[in-house]
PDB file of C-alpha atoms in Angstrom:
ATOM      1  CA  GLY X   1      -4.486  16.319  13.230  1.00 56.00           C
ATOM      2  CA  ALA X   2      -1.756  13.492  13.791  1.00 81.00           C
ATOM      3  CA  GLY X   3      -1.349  10.358  11.468  1.00 92.00           C
ATOM      4  CA  VAL X   4      -0.723   7.037  12.131  1.00 96.00           C
ATOM      5  CA  SER X   5       2.382   6.257  13.987  1.00 96.00           C
ATOM      6  CA  GLN X   6       4.481   3.223  13.986  1.00 97.00           C
ATOM      7  CA  SER X   7       6.559   1.282  16.544  1.00 97.00           C
ATOM      8  CA  PRO X   8       9.798   0.918  16.559  1.00 97.00           C
ATOM      9  CA  SER X   9      10.367   2.654  13.975  1.00 96.00           C
ATOM     10  CA  ASN X  10      13.583   0.211  13.305  1.00 97.00           C
ATOM     11  CA  LYS X  11      13.895  -3.233  14.424  1.00 97.00           C
ATOM     12  CA  VAL X  12      16.556  -5.745  14.678  1.00 98.00           C
ATOM     13  CA  THR X  13      16.524  -9.119  16.113  1.00 97.00           C
ATOM     14  CA  GLU X  14      17.934 -12.609  15.710  1.00 97.00           C
ATOM     15  CA  LYS X  15      16.273 -15.251  14.418  1.00 97.00           C
ATOM     16  CA  GLY X  16      14.262 -17.650  16.631  1.00 97.00           C
ATOM     17  CA  LYS X  17      13.651 -14.462  18.843  1.00 98.00           C
ATOM     18  CA  ASP X  18       9.569 -12.561  18.995  1.00 98.00           C
ATOM     19  CA  VAL X  19       8.843  -8.850  18.416  1.00 98.00           C
ATOM     20  CA  GLU X  20       5.827  -6.688  18.710  1.00 98.00           C
ATOM     21  CA  LEU X  21       5.237  -3.875  16.326  1.00 98.00           C
ATOM     22  CA  ARG X  22       2.467  -1.517  17.191  1.00 97.00           C
ATOM     23  CA  CYS X  23       0.441   0.768  14.889  1.00 97.00           C
ATOM     24  CA  ASP X  24      -1.459   3.290  16.205  1.00 96.00           C
ATOM     25  CA  PRO X  25      -3.944   4.544  13.765  1.00 95.00           C
ATOM     26  CA  ILE X  26      -6.141   8.195  13.113  1.00 93.00           C
ATOM     27  CA  SER X  27      -8.200   8.674  15.537  1.00 91.00           C
ATOM     28  CA  GLY X  28     -11.823   7.847  14.312  1.00 88.00           C
ATOM     29  CA  HIS X  29     -10.784   5.485  12.195  1.00 90.00           C
ATOM     30  CA  THR X  30     -12.786   2.721  12.665  1.00 89.00           C
ATOM     31  CA  ALA X  31     -10.527  -0.093  10.051  1.00 91.00           C
ATOM     32  CA  LEU X  32      -7.032  -0.642  10.423  1.00 94.00           C
ATOM     33  CA  TYR X  33      -4.866  -2.672   7.513  1.00 95.00           C
ATOM     34  CA  TRP X  34      -1.002  -4.112   7.984  1.00 97.00           C
ATOM     35  CA  TYR X  35       0.614  -4.712   4.523  1.00 97.00           C
ATOM     36  CA  ARG X  36       4.563  -5.536   4.609  1.00 96.00           C
ATOM     37  CA  GLN X  37       6.712  -4.564   1.654  1.00 95.00           C
ATOM     38  CA  SER X  38      10.130  -7.105   1.320  1.00 91.00           C
ATOM     39  CA  LEU X  39      13.277  -4.598  -0.487  1.00 82.00           C
ATOM     40  CA  GLY X  40      12.311  -4.004  -3.914  1.00 71.00           C
ATOM     41  CA  GLN X  41       8.411  -5.577  -3.672  1.00 75.00           C
ATOM     42  CA  GLY X  42       4.994  -3.932  -3.514  1.00 80.00           C
ATOM     43  CA  LEU X  43       3.236  -3.924  -0.911  1.00 91.00           C
ATOM     44  CA  GLU X  44       1.312  -7.633   0.729  1.00 93.00           C
ATOM     45  CA  PHE X  45      -1.969  -7.309   2.253  1.00 94.00           C
ATOM     46  CA  LEU X  46      -1.436  -9.329   5.792  1.00 96.00           C
ATOM     47  CA  ILE X  47      -4.444  -8.461   7.964  1.00 95.00           C
ATOM     48  CA  TYR X  48      -7.574  -6.332   8.323  1.00 92.00           C
ATOM     49  CA  PHE X  49      -9.756  -5.036  11.345  1.00 92.00           C
ATOM     50  CA  GLN X  50     -12.609  -3.157  10.790  1.00 89.00           C
ATOM     51  CA  GLY X  51     -14.704  -2.083  13.719  1.00 84.00           C
ATOM     52  CA  ASN X  52     -15.614  -4.885  15.825  1.00 83.00           C
ATOM     53  CA  SER X  53     -16.047  -7.937  12.710  1.00 86.00           C
ATOM     54  CA  ALA X  54     -13.580 -10.631  12.745  1.00 88.00           C
ATOM     55  CA  PRO X  55     -10.539  -9.843  11.111  1.00 91.00           C
ATOM     56  CA  ASP X  56      -9.871 -10.762   8.064  1.00 91.00           C
ATOM     57  CA  LYS X  57      -6.523 -12.894   8.483  1.00 93.00           C
ATOM     58  CA  SER X  58      -5.722 -13.849   4.631  1.00 91.00           C
ATOM     59  CA  GLY X  59      -2.550 -12.385   4.291  1.00 92.00           C
ATOM     60  CA  LEU X  60      -0.707 -13.431   7.438  1.00 96.00           C
ATOM     61  CA  PRO X  61       1.949 -15.669   5.459  1.00 94.00           C
ATOM     62  CA  SER X  62       2.076 -18.484   8.491  1.00 95.00           C
ATOM     63  CA  ASP X  63       1.087 -19.232  11.643  1.00 96.00           C
ATOM     64  CA  ARG X  64       3.887 -17.464  13.196  1.00 97.00           C
ATOM     65  CA  PHE X  65       2.064 -14.084  12.845  1.00 97.00           C
ATOM     66  CA  SER X  66      -0.452 -12.834  14.451  1.00 97.00           C
ATOM     67  CA  ALA X  67      -2.427  -9.639  15.218  1.00 96.00           C
ATOM     68  CA  GLU X  68      -4.629  -8.044  17.232  1.00 95.00           C
ATOM     69  CA  ARG X  69      -6.478  -4.527  18.138  1.00 94.00           C
ATOM     70  CA  THR X  70      -7.464  -3.580  21.788  1.00 84.00           C
ATOM     71  CA  GLY X  71     -10.827  -1.283  22.009  1.00 81.00           C
ATOM     72  CA  GLY X  72     -10.739  -1.097  18.775  1.00 78.00           C
ATOM     73  CA  SER X  73      -7.671   1.391  18.671  1.00 90.00           C
ATOM     74  CA  VAL X  74      -4.150   0.442  18.379  1.00 95.00           C
ATOM     75  CA  SER X  75      -3.111  -2.603  16.831  1.00 96.00           C
ATOM     76  CA  THR X  76      -0.233  -4.958  17.243  1.00 97.00           C
ATOM     77  CA  LEU X  77       1.574  -7.625  15.234  1.00 98.00           C
ATOM     78  CA  THR X  78       3.496  -9.984  16.464  1.00 98.00           C
ATOM     79  CA  ILE X  79       5.915 -12.309  14.497  1.00 98.00           C
ATOM     80  CA  GLN X  80       6.609 -15.688  16.386  1.00 98.00           C
ATOM     81  CA  ARG X  81       9.781 -17.200  15.824  1.00 98.00           C
ATOM     82  CA  THR X  82      11.239 -15.000  13.512  1.00 98.00           C
ATOM     83  CA  GLN X  83      13.328 -16.034  10.257  1.00 97.00           C
ATOM     84  CA  GLN X  84      15.268 -13.813   8.356  1.00 96.00           C
ATOM     85  CA  GLU X  85      12.605 -14.353   4.877  1.00 94.00           C
ATOM     86  CA  ASP X  86      10.342 -11.966   7.520  1.00 96.00           C
ATOM     87  CA  SER X  87      12.721  -9.481   7.203  1.00 96.00           C
ATOM     88  CA  ALA X  88      10.788  -6.182   5.221  1.00 96.00           C
ATOM     89  CA  VAL X  89       8.841  -3.194   6.392  1.00 96.00           C
ATOM     90  CA  TYR X  90       5.764  -3.208   8.072  1.00 98.00           C
ATOM     91  CA  LEU X  91       3.065  -0.621   7.416  1.00 97.00           C
ATOM     92  CA  CYS X  92      -0.014   0.284   9.033  1.00 97.00           C
ATOM     93  CA  ALA X  93      -2.296   1.800   7.588  1.00 95.00           C
ATOM     94  CA  SER X  94      -5.959   3.474   8.496  1.00 93.00           C
ATOM     95  CA  LYS X  95      -8.933   4.691   7.162  1.00 90.00           C
ATOM     96  CA  ALA X  96     -12.986   5.760   8.289  1.00 86.00           C
ATOM     97  CA  GLY X  97     -15.575   3.837   7.294  1.00 73.00           C
ATOM     98  CA  GLY X  98     -16.622   2.445   4.160  1.00 68.00           C
ATOM     99  CA  PRO X  99     -14.906   0.745   1.199  1.00 62.00           C
ATOM    100  CA  ARG X 100     -13.932   3.760  -0.957  1.00 67.00           C
ATOM    101  CA  GLU X 101     -12.763   5.763   2.035  1.00 75.00           C
ATOM    102  CA  THR X 102      -8.804   6.545   1.798  1.00 84.00           C
ATOM    103  CA  GLN X 103      -5.880   4.586   3.549  1.00 89.00           C
ATOM    104  CA  TYR X 104      -3.531   6.515   5.517  1.00 92.00           C
ATOM    105  CA  PHE X 105      -0.277   4.838   5.875  1.00 95.00           C
ATOM    106  CA  GLY X 106       2.177   5.368   8.820  1.00 96.00           C
ATOM    107  CA  PRO X 107       5.598   5.581   8.609  1.00 95.00           C
ATOM    108  CA  GLY X 108       6.793   1.511   8.702  1.00 96.00           C
ATOM    109  CA  THR X 109       9.088  -0.606  11.023  1.00 97.00           C
ATOM    110  CA  ARG X 110      11.417  -1.763   9.343  1.00 96.00           C
ATOM    111  CA  LEU X 111      12.844  -5.331  10.619  1.00 97.00           C
ATOM    112  CA  LEU X 112      15.785  -6.891  10.272  1.00 97.00           C
ATOM    113  CA  VAL X 113      16.346 -10.474  11.240  1.00 97.00           C
ATOM    114  CA  LEU X 114      19.662 -11.554  11.680  1.00 96.00           C
TER     115      LEU X 114
ATOM    116  CA  GLN P   1      -5.395 -15.076  -7.708  1.00 56.00           C
ATOM    117  CA  LYS P   2      -6.930 -11.426  -7.806  1.00 59.00           C
ATOM    118  CA  GLU P   3      -3.854  -9.432  -9.700  1.00 89.00           C
ATOM    119  CA  VAL P   4      -3.017  -6.175  -9.886  1.00 93.00           C
ATOM    120  CA  GLU P   5       0.096  -5.479 -13.060  1.00 93.00           C
ATOM    121  CA  GLN P   6       2.989  -2.368 -13.317  1.00 93.00           C
ATOM    122  CA  ASN P   7       5.530  -2.213 -15.572  1.00 83.00           C
ATOM    123  CA  SER P   8       8.371  -1.832 -13.087  1.00 77.00           C
ATOM    124  CA  GLY P   9       9.808   0.587 -14.907  1.00 82.00           C
ATOM    125  CA  PRO P  10      12.532   2.514 -14.757  1.00 91.00           C
ATOM    126  CA  LEU P  11      10.887   5.529 -16.649  1.00 95.00           C
ATOM    127  CA  SER P  12      12.652   8.322 -17.598  1.00 96.00           C
ATOM    128  CA  VAL P  13      11.113  10.898 -18.583  1.00 96.00           C
ATOM    129  CA  PRO P  14      12.310  14.654 -19.069  1.00 97.00           C
ATOM    130  CA  GLU P  15      11.677  17.290 -17.244  1.00 97.00           C
ATOM    131  CA  GLY P  16       8.117  19.090 -18.539  1.00 97.00           C
ATOM    132  CA  ALA P  17       7.237  16.060 -20.412  1.00 97.00           C
ATOM    133  CA  ILE P  18       4.398  13.805 -19.445  1.00 97.00           C
ATOM    134  CA  ALA P  19       4.992  10.760 -17.987  1.00 96.00           C
ATOM    135  CA  SER P  20       2.455   7.593 -18.554  1.00 96.00           C
ATOM    136  CA  LEU P  21       2.091   4.894 -16.000  1.00 97.00           C
ATOM    137  CA  ASN P  22       0.080   1.687 -16.363  1.00 95.00           C
ATOM    138  CA  CYS P  23      -1.608  -0.843 -14.428  1.00 95.00           C
ATOM    139  CA  THR P  24      -3.490  -3.487 -15.258  1.00 96.00           C
ATOM    140  CA  TYR P  25      -5.968  -6.008 -12.646  1.00 94.00           C
ATOM    141  CA  SER P  26      -7.663  -9.123 -13.116  1.00 91.00           C
ATOM    142  CA  ASP P  27     -10.568  -9.559 -11.433  1.00 85.00           C
ATOM    143  CA  ARG P  28     -13.894  -7.421 -12.899  1.00 85.00           C
ATOM    144  CA  GLY P  29     -15.040  -7.191  -9.607  1.00 84.00           C
ATOM    145  CA  SER P  30     -13.023  -4.067  -8.632  1.00 84.00           C
ATOM    146  CA  GLN P  31     -14.585  -1.206  -7.144  1.00 84.00           C
ATOM    147  CA  SER P  32     -11.626   0.988  -6.781  1.00 89.00           C
ATOM    148  CA  PHE P  33      -8.407   2.027  -7.743  1.00 92.00           C
ATOM    149  CA  PHE P  34      -5.529   4.275  -6.650  1.00 93.00           C
ATOM    150  CA  TRP P  35      -2.279   5.947  -7.280  1.00 96.00           C
ATOM    151  CA  TYR P  36       0.334   6.423  -3.819  1.00 95.00           C
ATOM    152  CA  ARG P  37       3.482   7.365  -4.831  1.00 96.00           C
ATOM    153  CA  GLN P  38       6.553   6.577  -3.018  1.00 95.00           C
ATOM    154  CA  TYR P  39      10.069   7.962  -2.452  1.00 95.00           C
ATOM    155  CA  SER P  40      12.657   5.879  -1.740  1.00 91.00           C
ATOM    156  CA  GLY P  41      12.958   4.900   2.247  1.00 89.00           C
ATOM    157  CA  LYS P  42       9.425   6.526   3.230  1.00 92.00           C
ATOM    158  CA  SER P  43       5.576   5.390   2.625  1.00 93.00           C
ATOM    159  CA  PRO P  44       2.923   5.251   0.217  1.00 94.00           C
ATOM    160  CA  GLU P  45       0.622   8.404   0.130  1.00 94.00           C
ATOM    161  CA  LEU P  46      -1.866   9.178  -2.429  1.00 93.00           C
ATOM    162  CA  ILE P  47      -1.788  10.768  -5.338  1.00 94.00           C
ATOM    163  CA  MET P  48      -5.369  10.204  -6.910  1.00 92.00           C
ATOM    164  CA  PHE P  49      -8.425   7.705  -6.595  1.00 92.00           C
ATOM    165  CA  ILE P  50     -10.996   7.115  -8.657  1.00 93.00           C
ATOM    166  CA  TYR P  51     -14.183   4.808  -8.449  1.00 90.00           C
ATOM    167  CA  SER P  52     -15.653   5.260 -12.411  1.00 91.00           C
ATOM    168  CA  ASN P  53     -14.889   4.891 -15.880  1.00 94.00           C
ATOM    169  CA  GLY P  54     -13.497   8.232 -17.865  1.00 94.00           C
ATOM    170  CA  ASP P  55     -10.717  10.888 -16.831  1.00 95.00           C
ATOM    171  CA  LYS P  56     -10.403  12.139 -13.397  1.00 95.00           C
ATOM    172  CA  GLU P  57      -7.891  15.097 -13.242  1.00 96.00           C
ATOM    173  CA  ASP P  58      -6.362  17.015  -9.713  1.00 94.00           C
ATOM    174  CA  GLY P  59      -3.583  19.619 -10.863  1.00 96.00           C
ATOM    175  CA  ARG P  60      -1.190  17.846 -12.555  1.00 97.00           C
ATOM    176  CA  PHE P  61      -2.042  14.358 -12.437  1.00 97.00           C
ATOM    177  CA  THR P  62      -4.628  12.884 -14.309  1.00 97.00           C
ATOM    178  CA  ALA P  63      -6.287   8.894 -13.367  1.00 97.00           C
ATOM    179  CA  GLN P  64      -7.704   7.159 -16.819  1.00 97.00           C
ATOM    180  CA  LEU P  65      -9.958   4.453 -15.766  1.00 96.00           C
ATOM    181  CA  ASN P  66     -11.372   1.579 -18.295  1.00 95.00           C
ATOM    182  CA  LYS P  67     -12.933  -0.852 -16.227  1.00 93.00           C
ATOM    183  CA  ALA P  68     -14.178  -2.903 -19.530  1.00 93.00           C
ATOM    184  CA  SER P  69     -10.268  -2.998 -20.663  1.00 94.00           C
ATOM    185  CA  GLN P  70      -8.919  -3.454 -16.788  1.00 94.00           C
ATOM    186  CA  TYR P  71      -7.137  -0.785 -17.157  1.00 94.00           C
ATOM    187  CA  VAL P  72      -5.847   2.474 -14.972  1.00 96.00           C
ATOM    188  CA  SER P  73      -3.083   5.091 -15.897  1.00 96.00           C
ATOM    189  CA  LEU P  74      -2.403   8.308 -14.455  1.00 97.00           C
ATOM    190  CA  LEU P  75      -0.836  10.678 -16.120  1.00 97.00           C
ATOM    191  CA  ILE P  76       1.845  13.759 -15.002  1.00 97.00           C
ATOM    192  CA  ARG P  77       1.764  16.691 -16.969  1.00 98.00           C
ATOM    193  CA  ASP P  78       4.927  19.135 -17.036  1.00 97.00           C
ATOM    194  CA  SER P  79       6.711  16.281 -15.020  1.00 97.00           C
ATOM    195  CA  GLN P  80       9.166  17.635 -12.161  1.00 97.00           C
ATOM    196  CA  PRO P  81      12.360  16.197 -11.197  1.00 96.00           C
ATOM    197  CA  SER P  82      10.527  15.980  -7.598  1.00 96.00           C
ATOM    198  CA  ASP P  83       8.401  13.731  -9.014  1.00 97.00           C
ATOM    199  CA  SER P  84      11.312  11.206  -9.312  1.00 97.00           C
ATOM    200  CA  ALA P  85       9.550   7.934  -6.906  1.00 96.00           C
ATOM    201  CA  THR P  86       7.743   4.892  -7.430  1.00 95.00           C
ATOM    202  CA  TYR P  87       4.264   4.887  -8.032  1.00 96.00           C
ATOM    203  CA  LEU P  88       1.804   2.703  -7.121  1.00 95.00           C
ATOM    204  CA  CYS P  89      -1.358   1.661  -8.458  1.00 96.00           C
ATOM    205  CA  ALA P  90      -3.409  -0.817  -5.838  1.00 94.00           C
ATOM    206  CA  VAL P  91      -7.498  -2.181  -6.813  1.00 92.00           C
ATOM    207  CA  SER P  92     -10.334  -2.453  -4.023  1.00 88.00           C
ATOM    208  CA  PHE P  93     -12.032  -5.475  -4.619  1.00 78.00           C
ATOM    209  CA  ASN P  94     -14.532  -3.860  -2.548  1.00 66.00           C
ATOM    210  CA  GLN P  95     -13.924  -6.396   0.746  1.00 56.00           C
ATOM    211  CA  GLY P  96     -13.656  -4.672   3.188  1.00 62.00           C
ATOM    212  CA  GLY P  97     -11.334  -2.412   1.542  1.00 73.00           C
ATOM    213  CA  LYS P  98      -8.223  -3.925   1.443  1.00 84.00           C
ATOM    214  CA  LEU P  99      -6.127  -2.959  -1.086  1.00 89.00           C
ATOM    215  CA  ILE P 100      -3.901  -4.941  -3.459  1.00 91.00           C
ATOM    216  CA  PHE P 101      -1.023  -3.092  -5.473  1.00 94.00           C
ATOM    217  CA  GLY P 102       0.900  -3.876  -7.889  1.00 94.00           C
ATOM    218  CA  GLN P 103       4.754  -3.833  -7.546  1.00 92.00           C
ATOM    219  CA  GLY P 104       5.227  -0.250  -8.480  1.00 93.00           C
ATOM    220  CA  THR P 105       6.633   1.290 -11.371  1.00 94.00           C
ATOM    221  CA  GLU P 106      10.169   3.825 -10.930  1.00 94.00           C
ATOM    222  CA  LEU P 107      10.233   6.990 -11.991  1.00 96.00           C
ATOM    223  CA  SER P 108      12.617   9.195 -13.390  1.00 96.00           C
ATOM    224  CA  VAL P 109      12.619  12.751 -14.419  1.00 97.00           C
ATOM    225  CA  LYS P 110      15.549  14.502 -15.669  1.00 95.00           C
ATOM    226  CA  PRO P 111      16.500  17.603 -15.391  1.00 93.00           C
TER     227      PRO P 111
END
């Protein structure tokens, strides 16, 4: 079946602009995660959605970052007033219910803030 | 601060050798442990997961978990050049399953 998809695959923006990154999880997966990976760094957890529960926003680096998940499926990560340090690969992952289920990653969105 | 630590490498092994990748974690409440492989410019893909103390084997890969020592490792037998990648250790603290990743170990398998 189809895997996790993300769009756009690449995004170049100017400092101060807002950007929206989209994630389509695997059909039927109830949990959705956003991570980011800066050049040469490991993955950093950003935010997590599970069903209808309140999202875990504990990894968001500042209030310029927000995310929503509509209808329990598609998610959008929004970065307002982008800064150069926001340049990174933003990865989305989804998994079926249960803490021991495997997370499957999408291809990522490469964001470059000039 | 929950942390996962790995040697960044690079770890270089000759083709056919055993590659040993190590990871330590700080939180004793950790429940689930994962090894992901990431090729340059690609997204991570799951190699192994392990939940219980001991060894778990899958083909050329063996994951080892020692919760008392807070240590998890990945052994790759008969290493191939195609195994050259960055290997990410990830830990779930059973808080909804979010993963805490180590920095990754770069593995290079030389023909």
